[in-house]
mmCIF file of C-alpha atoms (C1' of nucleotides) in Angstrom:
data_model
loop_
_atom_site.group_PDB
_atom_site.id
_atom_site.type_symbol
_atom_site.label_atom_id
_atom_site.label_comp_id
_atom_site.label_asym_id
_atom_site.label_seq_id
_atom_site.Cartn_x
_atom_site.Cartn_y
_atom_site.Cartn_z
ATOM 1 C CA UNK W 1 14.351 8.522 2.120
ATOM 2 C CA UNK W 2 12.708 8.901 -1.059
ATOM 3 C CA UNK W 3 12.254 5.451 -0.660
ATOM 4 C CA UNK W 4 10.240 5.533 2.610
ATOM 5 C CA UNK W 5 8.167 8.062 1.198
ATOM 6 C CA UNK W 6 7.070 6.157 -1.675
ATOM 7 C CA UNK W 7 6.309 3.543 0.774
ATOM 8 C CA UNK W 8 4.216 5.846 2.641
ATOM 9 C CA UNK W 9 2.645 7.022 -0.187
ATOM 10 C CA UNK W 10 1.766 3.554 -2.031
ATOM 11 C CA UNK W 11 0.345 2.023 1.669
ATOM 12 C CA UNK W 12 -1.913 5.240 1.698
ATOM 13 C CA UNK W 13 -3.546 4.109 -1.462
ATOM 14 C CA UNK W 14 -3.774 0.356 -0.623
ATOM 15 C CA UNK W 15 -7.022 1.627 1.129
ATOM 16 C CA UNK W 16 -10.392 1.884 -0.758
ATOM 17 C CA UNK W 17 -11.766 4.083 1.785
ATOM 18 C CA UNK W 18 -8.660 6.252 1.510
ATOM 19 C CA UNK W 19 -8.499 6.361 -2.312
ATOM 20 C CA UNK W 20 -12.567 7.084 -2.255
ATOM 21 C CA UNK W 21 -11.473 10.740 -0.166
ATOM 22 C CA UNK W 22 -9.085 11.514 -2.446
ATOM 23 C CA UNK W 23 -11.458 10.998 -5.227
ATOM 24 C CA UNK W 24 -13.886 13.236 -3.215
ATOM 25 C CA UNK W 25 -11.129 15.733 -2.703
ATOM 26 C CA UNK W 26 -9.810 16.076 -6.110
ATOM 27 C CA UNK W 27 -13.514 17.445 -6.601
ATOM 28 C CA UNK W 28 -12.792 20.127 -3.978
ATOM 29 C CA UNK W 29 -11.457 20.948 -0.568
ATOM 30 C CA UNK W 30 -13.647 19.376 2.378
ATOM 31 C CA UNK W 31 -13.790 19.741 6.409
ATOM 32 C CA UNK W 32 -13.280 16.439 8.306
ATOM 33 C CA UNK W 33 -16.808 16.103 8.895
ATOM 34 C CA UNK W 34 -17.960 16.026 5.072
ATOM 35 C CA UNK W 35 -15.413 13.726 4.505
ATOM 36 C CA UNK W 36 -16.906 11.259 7.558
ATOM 37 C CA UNK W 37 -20.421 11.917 6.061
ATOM 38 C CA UNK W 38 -21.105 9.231 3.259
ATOM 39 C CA UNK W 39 -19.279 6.583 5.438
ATOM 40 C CA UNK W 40 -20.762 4.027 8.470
ATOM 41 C CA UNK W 41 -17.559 4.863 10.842
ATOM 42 C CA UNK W 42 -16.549 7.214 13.543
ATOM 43 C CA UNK W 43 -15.288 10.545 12.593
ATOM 44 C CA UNK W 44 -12.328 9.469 14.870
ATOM 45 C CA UNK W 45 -11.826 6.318 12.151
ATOM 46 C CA UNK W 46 -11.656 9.038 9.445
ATOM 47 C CA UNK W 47 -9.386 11.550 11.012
ATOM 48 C CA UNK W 48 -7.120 8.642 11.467
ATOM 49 C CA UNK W 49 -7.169 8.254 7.833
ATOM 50 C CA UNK W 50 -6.453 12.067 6.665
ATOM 51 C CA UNK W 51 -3.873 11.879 8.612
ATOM 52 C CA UNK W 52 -2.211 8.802 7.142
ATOM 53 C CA UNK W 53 -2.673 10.607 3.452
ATOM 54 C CA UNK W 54 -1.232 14.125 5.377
ATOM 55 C CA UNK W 55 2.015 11.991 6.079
ATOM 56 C CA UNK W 56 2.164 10.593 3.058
ATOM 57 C CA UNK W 57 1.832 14.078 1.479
ATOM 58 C CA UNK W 58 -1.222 13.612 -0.553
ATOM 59 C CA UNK W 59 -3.174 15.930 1.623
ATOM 60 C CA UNK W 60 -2.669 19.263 3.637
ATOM 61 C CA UNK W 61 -5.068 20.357 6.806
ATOM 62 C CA UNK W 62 -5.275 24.021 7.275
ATOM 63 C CA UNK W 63 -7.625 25.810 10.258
ATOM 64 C CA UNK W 64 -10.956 27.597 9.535
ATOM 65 C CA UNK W 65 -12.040 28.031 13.126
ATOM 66 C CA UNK W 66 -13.308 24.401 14.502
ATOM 67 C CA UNK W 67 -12.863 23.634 10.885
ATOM 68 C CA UNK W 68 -9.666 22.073 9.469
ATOM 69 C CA UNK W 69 -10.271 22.095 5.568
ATOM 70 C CA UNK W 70 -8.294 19.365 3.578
ATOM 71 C CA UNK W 71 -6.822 19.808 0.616
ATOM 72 C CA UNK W 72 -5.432 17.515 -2.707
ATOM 73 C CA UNK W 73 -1.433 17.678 -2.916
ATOM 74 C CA UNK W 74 -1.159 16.822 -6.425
ATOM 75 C CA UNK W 75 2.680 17.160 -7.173
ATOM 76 C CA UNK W 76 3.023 14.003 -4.832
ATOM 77 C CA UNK W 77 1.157 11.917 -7.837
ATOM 78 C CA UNK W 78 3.967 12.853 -9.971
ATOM 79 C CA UNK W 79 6.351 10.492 -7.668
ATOM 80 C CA UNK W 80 4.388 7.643 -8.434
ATOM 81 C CA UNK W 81 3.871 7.908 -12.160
ATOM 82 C CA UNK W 82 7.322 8.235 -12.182
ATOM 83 C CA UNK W 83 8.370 5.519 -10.229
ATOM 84 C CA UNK W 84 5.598 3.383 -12.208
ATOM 85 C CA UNK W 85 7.133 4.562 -15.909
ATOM 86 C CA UNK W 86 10.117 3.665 -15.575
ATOM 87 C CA UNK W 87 9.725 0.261 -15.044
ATOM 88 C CA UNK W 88 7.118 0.078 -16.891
ATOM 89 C CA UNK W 89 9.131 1.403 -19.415
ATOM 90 C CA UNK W 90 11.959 -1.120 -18.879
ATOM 91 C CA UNK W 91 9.891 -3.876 -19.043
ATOM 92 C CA UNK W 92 8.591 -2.990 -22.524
ATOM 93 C CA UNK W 93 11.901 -2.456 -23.716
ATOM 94 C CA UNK W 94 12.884 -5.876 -21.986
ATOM 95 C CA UNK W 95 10.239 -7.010 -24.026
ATOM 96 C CA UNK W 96 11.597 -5.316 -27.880
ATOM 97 C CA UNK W 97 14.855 -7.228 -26.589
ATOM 98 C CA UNK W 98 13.625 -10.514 -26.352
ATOM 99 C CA UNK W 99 11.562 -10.416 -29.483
ATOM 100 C CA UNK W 100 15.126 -9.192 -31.300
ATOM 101 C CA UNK W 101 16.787 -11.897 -29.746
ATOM 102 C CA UNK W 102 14.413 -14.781 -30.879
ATOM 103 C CA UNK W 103 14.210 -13.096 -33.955
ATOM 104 C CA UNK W 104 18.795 -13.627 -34.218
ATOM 105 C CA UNK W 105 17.891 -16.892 -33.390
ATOM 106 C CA UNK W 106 15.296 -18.125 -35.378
ATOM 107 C CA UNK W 107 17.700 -16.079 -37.769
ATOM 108 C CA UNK W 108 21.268 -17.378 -38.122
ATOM 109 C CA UNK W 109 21.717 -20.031 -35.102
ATOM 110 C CA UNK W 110 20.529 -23.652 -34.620
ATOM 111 C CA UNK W 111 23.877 -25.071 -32.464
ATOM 112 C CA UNK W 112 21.667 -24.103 -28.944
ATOM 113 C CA UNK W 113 18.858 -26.262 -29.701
ATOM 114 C CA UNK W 114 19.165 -28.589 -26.218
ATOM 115 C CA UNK W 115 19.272 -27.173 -22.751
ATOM 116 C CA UNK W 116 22.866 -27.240 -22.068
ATOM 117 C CA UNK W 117 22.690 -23.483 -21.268
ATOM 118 C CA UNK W 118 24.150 -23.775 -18.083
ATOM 119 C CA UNK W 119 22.380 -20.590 -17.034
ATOM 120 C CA UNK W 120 18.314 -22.116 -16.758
ATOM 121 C CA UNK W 121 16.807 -18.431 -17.270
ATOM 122 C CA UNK W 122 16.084 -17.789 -20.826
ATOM 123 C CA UNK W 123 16.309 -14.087 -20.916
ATOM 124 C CA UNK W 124 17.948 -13.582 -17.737
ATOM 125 C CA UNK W 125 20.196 -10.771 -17.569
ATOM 126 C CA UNK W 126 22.987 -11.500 -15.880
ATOM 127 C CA UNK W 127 23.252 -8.078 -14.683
ATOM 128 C CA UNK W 128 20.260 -8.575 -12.464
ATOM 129 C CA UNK W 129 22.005 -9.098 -9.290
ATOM 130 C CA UNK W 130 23.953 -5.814 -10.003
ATOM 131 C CA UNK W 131 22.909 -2.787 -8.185
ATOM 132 C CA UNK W 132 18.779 -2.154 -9.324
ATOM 133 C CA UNK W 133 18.056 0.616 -6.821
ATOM 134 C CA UNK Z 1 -13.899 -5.848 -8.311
ATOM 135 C CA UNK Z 2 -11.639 -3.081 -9.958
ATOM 136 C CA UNK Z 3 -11.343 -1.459 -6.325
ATOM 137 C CA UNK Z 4 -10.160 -4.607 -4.695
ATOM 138 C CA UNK Z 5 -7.634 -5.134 -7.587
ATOM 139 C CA UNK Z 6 -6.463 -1.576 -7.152
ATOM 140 C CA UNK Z 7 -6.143 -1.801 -3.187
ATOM 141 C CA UNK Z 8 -3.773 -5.372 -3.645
ATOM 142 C CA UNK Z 9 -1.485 -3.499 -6.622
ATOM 143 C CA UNK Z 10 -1.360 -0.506 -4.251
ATOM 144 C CA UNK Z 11 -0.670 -2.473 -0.769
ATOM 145 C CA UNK Z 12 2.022 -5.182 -2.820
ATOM 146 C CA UNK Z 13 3.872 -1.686 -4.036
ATOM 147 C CA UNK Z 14 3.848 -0.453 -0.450
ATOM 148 C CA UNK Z 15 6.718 -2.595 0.668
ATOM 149 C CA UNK Z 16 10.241 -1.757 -1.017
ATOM 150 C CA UNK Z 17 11.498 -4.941 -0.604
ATOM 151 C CA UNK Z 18 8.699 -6.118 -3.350
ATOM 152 C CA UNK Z 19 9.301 -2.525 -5.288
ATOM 153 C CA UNK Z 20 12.824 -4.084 -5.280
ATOM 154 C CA UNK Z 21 11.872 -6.872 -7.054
ATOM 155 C CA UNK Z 22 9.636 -5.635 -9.523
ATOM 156 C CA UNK Z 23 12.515 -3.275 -10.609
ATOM 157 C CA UNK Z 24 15.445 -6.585 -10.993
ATOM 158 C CA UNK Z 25 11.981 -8.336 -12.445
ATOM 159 C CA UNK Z 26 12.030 -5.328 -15.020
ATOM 160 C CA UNK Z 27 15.503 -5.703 -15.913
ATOM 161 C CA UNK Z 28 14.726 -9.925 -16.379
ATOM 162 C CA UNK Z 29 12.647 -12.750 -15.536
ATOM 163 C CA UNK Z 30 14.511 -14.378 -12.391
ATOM 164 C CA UNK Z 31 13.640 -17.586 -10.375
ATOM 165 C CA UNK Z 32 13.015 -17.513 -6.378
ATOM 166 C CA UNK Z 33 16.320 -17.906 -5.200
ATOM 167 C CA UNK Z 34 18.076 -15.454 -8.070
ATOM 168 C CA UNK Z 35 15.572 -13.069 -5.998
ATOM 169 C CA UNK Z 36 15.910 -13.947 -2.260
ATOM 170 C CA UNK Z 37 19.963 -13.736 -3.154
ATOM 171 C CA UNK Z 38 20.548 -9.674 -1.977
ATOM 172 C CA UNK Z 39 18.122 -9.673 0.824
ATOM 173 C CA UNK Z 40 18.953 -11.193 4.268
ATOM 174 C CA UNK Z 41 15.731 -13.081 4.785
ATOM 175 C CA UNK Z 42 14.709 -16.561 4.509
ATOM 176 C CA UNK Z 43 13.976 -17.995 0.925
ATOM 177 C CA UNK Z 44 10.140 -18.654 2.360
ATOM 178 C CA UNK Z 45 9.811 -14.473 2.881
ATOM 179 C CA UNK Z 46 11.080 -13.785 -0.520
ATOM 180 C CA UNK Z 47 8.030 -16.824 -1.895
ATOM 181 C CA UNK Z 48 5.562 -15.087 0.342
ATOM 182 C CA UNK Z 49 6.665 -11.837 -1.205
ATOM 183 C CA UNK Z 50 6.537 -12.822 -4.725
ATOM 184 C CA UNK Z 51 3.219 -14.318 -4.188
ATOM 185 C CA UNK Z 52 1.430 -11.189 -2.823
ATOM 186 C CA UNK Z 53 2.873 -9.736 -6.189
ATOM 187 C CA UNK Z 54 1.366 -12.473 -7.711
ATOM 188 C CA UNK Z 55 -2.243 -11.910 -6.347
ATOM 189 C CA UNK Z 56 -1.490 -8.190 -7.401
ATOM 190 C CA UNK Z 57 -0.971 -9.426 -10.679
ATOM 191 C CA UNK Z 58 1.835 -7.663 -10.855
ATOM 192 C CA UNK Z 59 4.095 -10.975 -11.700
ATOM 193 C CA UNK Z 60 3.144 -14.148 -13.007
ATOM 194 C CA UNK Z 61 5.451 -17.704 -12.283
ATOM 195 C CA UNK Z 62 5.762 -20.258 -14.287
ATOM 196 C CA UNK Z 63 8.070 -23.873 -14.472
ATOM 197 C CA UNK Z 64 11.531 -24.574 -15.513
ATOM 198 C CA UNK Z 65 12.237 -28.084 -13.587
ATOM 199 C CA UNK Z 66 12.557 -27.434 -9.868
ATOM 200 C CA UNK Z 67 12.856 -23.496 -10.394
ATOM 201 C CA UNK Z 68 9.976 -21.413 -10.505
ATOM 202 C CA UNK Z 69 10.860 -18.256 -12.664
ATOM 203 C CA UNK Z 70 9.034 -14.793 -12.168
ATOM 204 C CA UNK Z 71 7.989 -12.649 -14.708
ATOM 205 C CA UNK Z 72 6.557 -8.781 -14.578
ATOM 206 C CA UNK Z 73 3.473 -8.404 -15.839
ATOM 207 C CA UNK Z 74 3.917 -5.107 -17.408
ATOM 208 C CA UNK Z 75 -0.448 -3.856 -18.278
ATOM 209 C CA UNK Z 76 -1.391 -3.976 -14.298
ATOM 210 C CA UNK Z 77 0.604 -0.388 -13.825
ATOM 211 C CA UNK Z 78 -1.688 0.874 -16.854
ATOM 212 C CA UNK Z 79 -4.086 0.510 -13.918
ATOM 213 C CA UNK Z 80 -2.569 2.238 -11.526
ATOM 214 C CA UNK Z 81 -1.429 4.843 -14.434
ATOM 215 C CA UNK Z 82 -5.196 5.275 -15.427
ATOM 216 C CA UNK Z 83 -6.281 6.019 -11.804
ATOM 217 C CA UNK Z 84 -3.549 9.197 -11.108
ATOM 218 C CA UNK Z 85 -3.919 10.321 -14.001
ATOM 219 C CA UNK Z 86 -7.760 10.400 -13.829
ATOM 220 C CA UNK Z 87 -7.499 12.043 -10.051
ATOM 221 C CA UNK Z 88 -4.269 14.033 -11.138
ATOM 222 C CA UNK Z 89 -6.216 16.137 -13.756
ATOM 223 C CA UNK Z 90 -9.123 16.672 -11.801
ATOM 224 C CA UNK Z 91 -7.048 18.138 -9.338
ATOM 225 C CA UNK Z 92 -5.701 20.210 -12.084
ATOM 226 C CA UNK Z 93 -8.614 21.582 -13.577
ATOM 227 C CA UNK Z 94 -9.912 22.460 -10.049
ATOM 228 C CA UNK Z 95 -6.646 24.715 -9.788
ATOM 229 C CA UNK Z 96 -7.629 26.117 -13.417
ATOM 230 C CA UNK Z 97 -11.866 26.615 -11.681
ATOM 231 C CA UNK Z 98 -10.175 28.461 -8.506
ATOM 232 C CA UNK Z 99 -7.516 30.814 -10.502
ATOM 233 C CA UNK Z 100 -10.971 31.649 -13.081
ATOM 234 C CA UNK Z 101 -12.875 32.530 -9.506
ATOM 235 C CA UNK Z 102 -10.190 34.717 -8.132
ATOM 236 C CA UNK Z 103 -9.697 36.356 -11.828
ATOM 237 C CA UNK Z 104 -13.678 37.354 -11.369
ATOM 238 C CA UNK Z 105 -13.439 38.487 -7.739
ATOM 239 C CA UNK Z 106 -10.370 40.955 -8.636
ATOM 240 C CA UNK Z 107 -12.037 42.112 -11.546
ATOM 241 C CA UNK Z 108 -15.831 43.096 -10.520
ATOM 242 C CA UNK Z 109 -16.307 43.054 -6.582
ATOM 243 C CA UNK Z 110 -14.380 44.381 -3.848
ATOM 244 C CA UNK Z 111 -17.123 44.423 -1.501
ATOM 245 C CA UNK Z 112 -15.891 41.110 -0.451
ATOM 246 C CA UNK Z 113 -12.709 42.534 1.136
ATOM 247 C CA UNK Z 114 -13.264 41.386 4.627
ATOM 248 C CA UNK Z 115 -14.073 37.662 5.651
ATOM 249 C CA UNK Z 116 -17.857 38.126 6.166
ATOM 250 C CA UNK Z 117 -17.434 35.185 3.307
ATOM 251 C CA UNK Z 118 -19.994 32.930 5.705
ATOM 252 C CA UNK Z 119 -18.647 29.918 3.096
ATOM 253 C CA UNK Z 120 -15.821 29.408 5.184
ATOM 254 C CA UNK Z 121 -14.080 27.004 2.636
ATOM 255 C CA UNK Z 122 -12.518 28.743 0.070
ATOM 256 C CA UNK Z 123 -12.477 27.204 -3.016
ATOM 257 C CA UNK Z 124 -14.719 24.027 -1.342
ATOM 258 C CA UNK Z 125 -17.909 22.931 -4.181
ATOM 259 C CA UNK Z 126 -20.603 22.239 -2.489
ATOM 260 C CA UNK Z 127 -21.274 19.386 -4.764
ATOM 261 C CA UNK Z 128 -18.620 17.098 -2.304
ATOM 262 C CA UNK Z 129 -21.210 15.924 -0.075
ATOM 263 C CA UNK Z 130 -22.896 14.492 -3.442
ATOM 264 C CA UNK Z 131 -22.698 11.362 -5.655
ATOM 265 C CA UNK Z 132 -18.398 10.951 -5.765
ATOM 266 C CA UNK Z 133 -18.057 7.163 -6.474
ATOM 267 C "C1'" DG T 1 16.955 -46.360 -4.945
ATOM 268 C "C1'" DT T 2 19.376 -42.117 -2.112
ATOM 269 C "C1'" DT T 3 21.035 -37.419 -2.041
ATOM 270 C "C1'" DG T 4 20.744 -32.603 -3.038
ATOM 271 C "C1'" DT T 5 18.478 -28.490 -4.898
ATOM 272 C "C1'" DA T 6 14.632 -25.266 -5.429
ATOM 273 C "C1'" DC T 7 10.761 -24.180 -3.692
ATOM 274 C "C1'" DT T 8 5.989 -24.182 -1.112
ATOM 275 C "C1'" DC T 9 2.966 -24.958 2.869
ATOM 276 C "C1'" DA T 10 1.687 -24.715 7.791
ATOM 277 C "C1'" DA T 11 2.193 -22.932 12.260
ATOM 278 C "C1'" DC T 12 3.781 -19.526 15.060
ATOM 279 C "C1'" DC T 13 5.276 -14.617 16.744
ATOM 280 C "C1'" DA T 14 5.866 -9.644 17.105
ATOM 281 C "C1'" DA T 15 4.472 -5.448 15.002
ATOM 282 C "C1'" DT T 16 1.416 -2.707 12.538
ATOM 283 C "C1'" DC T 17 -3.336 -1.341 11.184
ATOM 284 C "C1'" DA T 18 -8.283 -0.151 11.006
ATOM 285 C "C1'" DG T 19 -11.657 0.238 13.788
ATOM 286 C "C1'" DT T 20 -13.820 1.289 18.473
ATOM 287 C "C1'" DT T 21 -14.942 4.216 22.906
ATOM 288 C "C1'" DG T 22 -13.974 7.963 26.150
ATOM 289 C "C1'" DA T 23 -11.862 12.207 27.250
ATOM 290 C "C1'" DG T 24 -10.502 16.428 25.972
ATOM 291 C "C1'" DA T 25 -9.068 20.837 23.191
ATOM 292 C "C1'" DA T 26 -10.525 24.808 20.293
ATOM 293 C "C1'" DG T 27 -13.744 27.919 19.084
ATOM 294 C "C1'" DG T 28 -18.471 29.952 17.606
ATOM 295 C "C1'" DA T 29 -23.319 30.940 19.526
ATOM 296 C "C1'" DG T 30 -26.755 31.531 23.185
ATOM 297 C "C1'" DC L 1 -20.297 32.146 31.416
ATOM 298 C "C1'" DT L 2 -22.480 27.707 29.523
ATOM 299 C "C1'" DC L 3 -23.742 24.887 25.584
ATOM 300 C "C1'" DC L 4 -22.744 22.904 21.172
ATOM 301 C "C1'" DT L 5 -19.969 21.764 17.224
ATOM 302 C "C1'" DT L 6 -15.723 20.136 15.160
ATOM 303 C "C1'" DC L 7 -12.045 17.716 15.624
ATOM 304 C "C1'" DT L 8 -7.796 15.340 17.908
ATOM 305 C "C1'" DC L 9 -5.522 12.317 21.320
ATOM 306 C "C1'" DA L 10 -5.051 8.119 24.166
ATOM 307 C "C1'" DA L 11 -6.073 3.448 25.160
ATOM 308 C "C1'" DC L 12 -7.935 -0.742 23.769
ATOM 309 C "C1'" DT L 13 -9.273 -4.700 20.410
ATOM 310 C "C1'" DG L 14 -9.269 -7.919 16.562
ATOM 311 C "C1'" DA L 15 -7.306 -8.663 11.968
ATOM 312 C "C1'" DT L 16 -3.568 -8.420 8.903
ATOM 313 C "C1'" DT L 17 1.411 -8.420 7.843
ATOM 314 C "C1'" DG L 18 6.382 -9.605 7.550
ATOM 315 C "C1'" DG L 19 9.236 -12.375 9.431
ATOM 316 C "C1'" DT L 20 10.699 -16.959 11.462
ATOM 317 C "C1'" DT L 21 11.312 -22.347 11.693
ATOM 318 C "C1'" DG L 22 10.127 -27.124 10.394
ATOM 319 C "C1'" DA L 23 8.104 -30.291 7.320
ATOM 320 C "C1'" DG L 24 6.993 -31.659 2.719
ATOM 321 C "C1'" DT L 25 6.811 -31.616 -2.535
ATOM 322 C "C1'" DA L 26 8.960 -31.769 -7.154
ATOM 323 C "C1'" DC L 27 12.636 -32.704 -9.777
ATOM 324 C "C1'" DA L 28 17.611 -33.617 -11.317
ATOM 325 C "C1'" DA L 29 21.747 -36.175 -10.535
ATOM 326 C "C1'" DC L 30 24.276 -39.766 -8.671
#
DNA sequence: GTTGTACTCAACCAATCAGTTGAGAAGGAG
DNA sequence: CTCCTTCTCAACTGATTGGTTGAGTACAAC
């Protein structure tokens, strides 16, 4: 669900030509046309591609006669940072725990010194095959 | 350069089966097989997975004996961060232009009432079809 | 040495994707 | 009405993608 849409979303930006329009359309609205004008390929090509970023929600078509104006949806950015902070945010706070947990050992503990840690991952939580979604 | 970087980060996040993985990867590091364990597919899909994360730079792998653990390589999504945000305010500040236009047109003119407007694209600059890259 | 584990590489396959061309739909202008 | 512009839809093509299987590498353990 929320899931597909970040999918939908993410695979929309994977494209340079795609990411280059919204750039262009975060300056202001534009027909179809001007959007097809600073690029080699068929206006066909780029109505193909407003219409991937409409599905994904980054972009809305109205009518203006022959016309159909595009617009920026911004709110849909705020999925992504979102989805992006968090784990970005986890892994930084992975990272605090590691460095407290060398510090404990360099600290108080030499009887781990060889390998015998039957679990091979040094700093693998064991929670990670718990539910992550 | 940056914009083929950008398009492999984007395209590696557009799968949720690798979104998956970067969020157990967040949790802690995890080898191949830890990965491949909650998924259905083969143990060669999950490699092929982790290494288009790789290229993304998204997750590096080093050794441990046979195992091959993965790590999340937390400064790429200041990337991605830097490049919504950037697109994300202009957007914003465009909203802030257009509400400052309508402000003017309710205060001093009414002679616009009709849509004689023969710019057809309200709100559109007509500095789009210029330099955008 | 042989066996078993953890993983990668190579080849293949079906599905999706980014582009094309050709045909139209929708609507303003002569 | 006819012409022209703007844009979409349908069908096709070559490249990429996500999956498979089979073989091979690297290493530990027996």
């Amino acid at each position: 669900m929320s899931d597909d849409s970040l999918s939908r979303v993410f695979a929309a930006l994977a494209d340079p030509t795609r990411r280059d329009m919204v750039a262009r359309l975060a300056v202001g609205d534009a027909t179809v046309g001007q959007l097809a004008a600073p690029y080699d390929v068929s206006m066909q090509a780029v109505s193909k591609h407003i219409k991937v970023l409409e599905e994904a929600g980054l972009v809305s078509r109205s009518r203006d006669a022959q016309r159909r104006p595009c617009h920026l949806e911004a709110e849909v950015f705020d999925l992504m940072t979102k989805w992006i902070e968090r784990y970005q945010q986890r892994a930084q706070e992975r990272y605090r725990r590691l460095d407290a947990v060398l510090a404990e050992m360099n600290d108080g503990a030499a009887h781990t010194s060889n390998d015998n840690n039957n679990n091979h991952n040094p700093g693998l939580d064991p929670t990670i095959t718990g539910a992550a979604s």
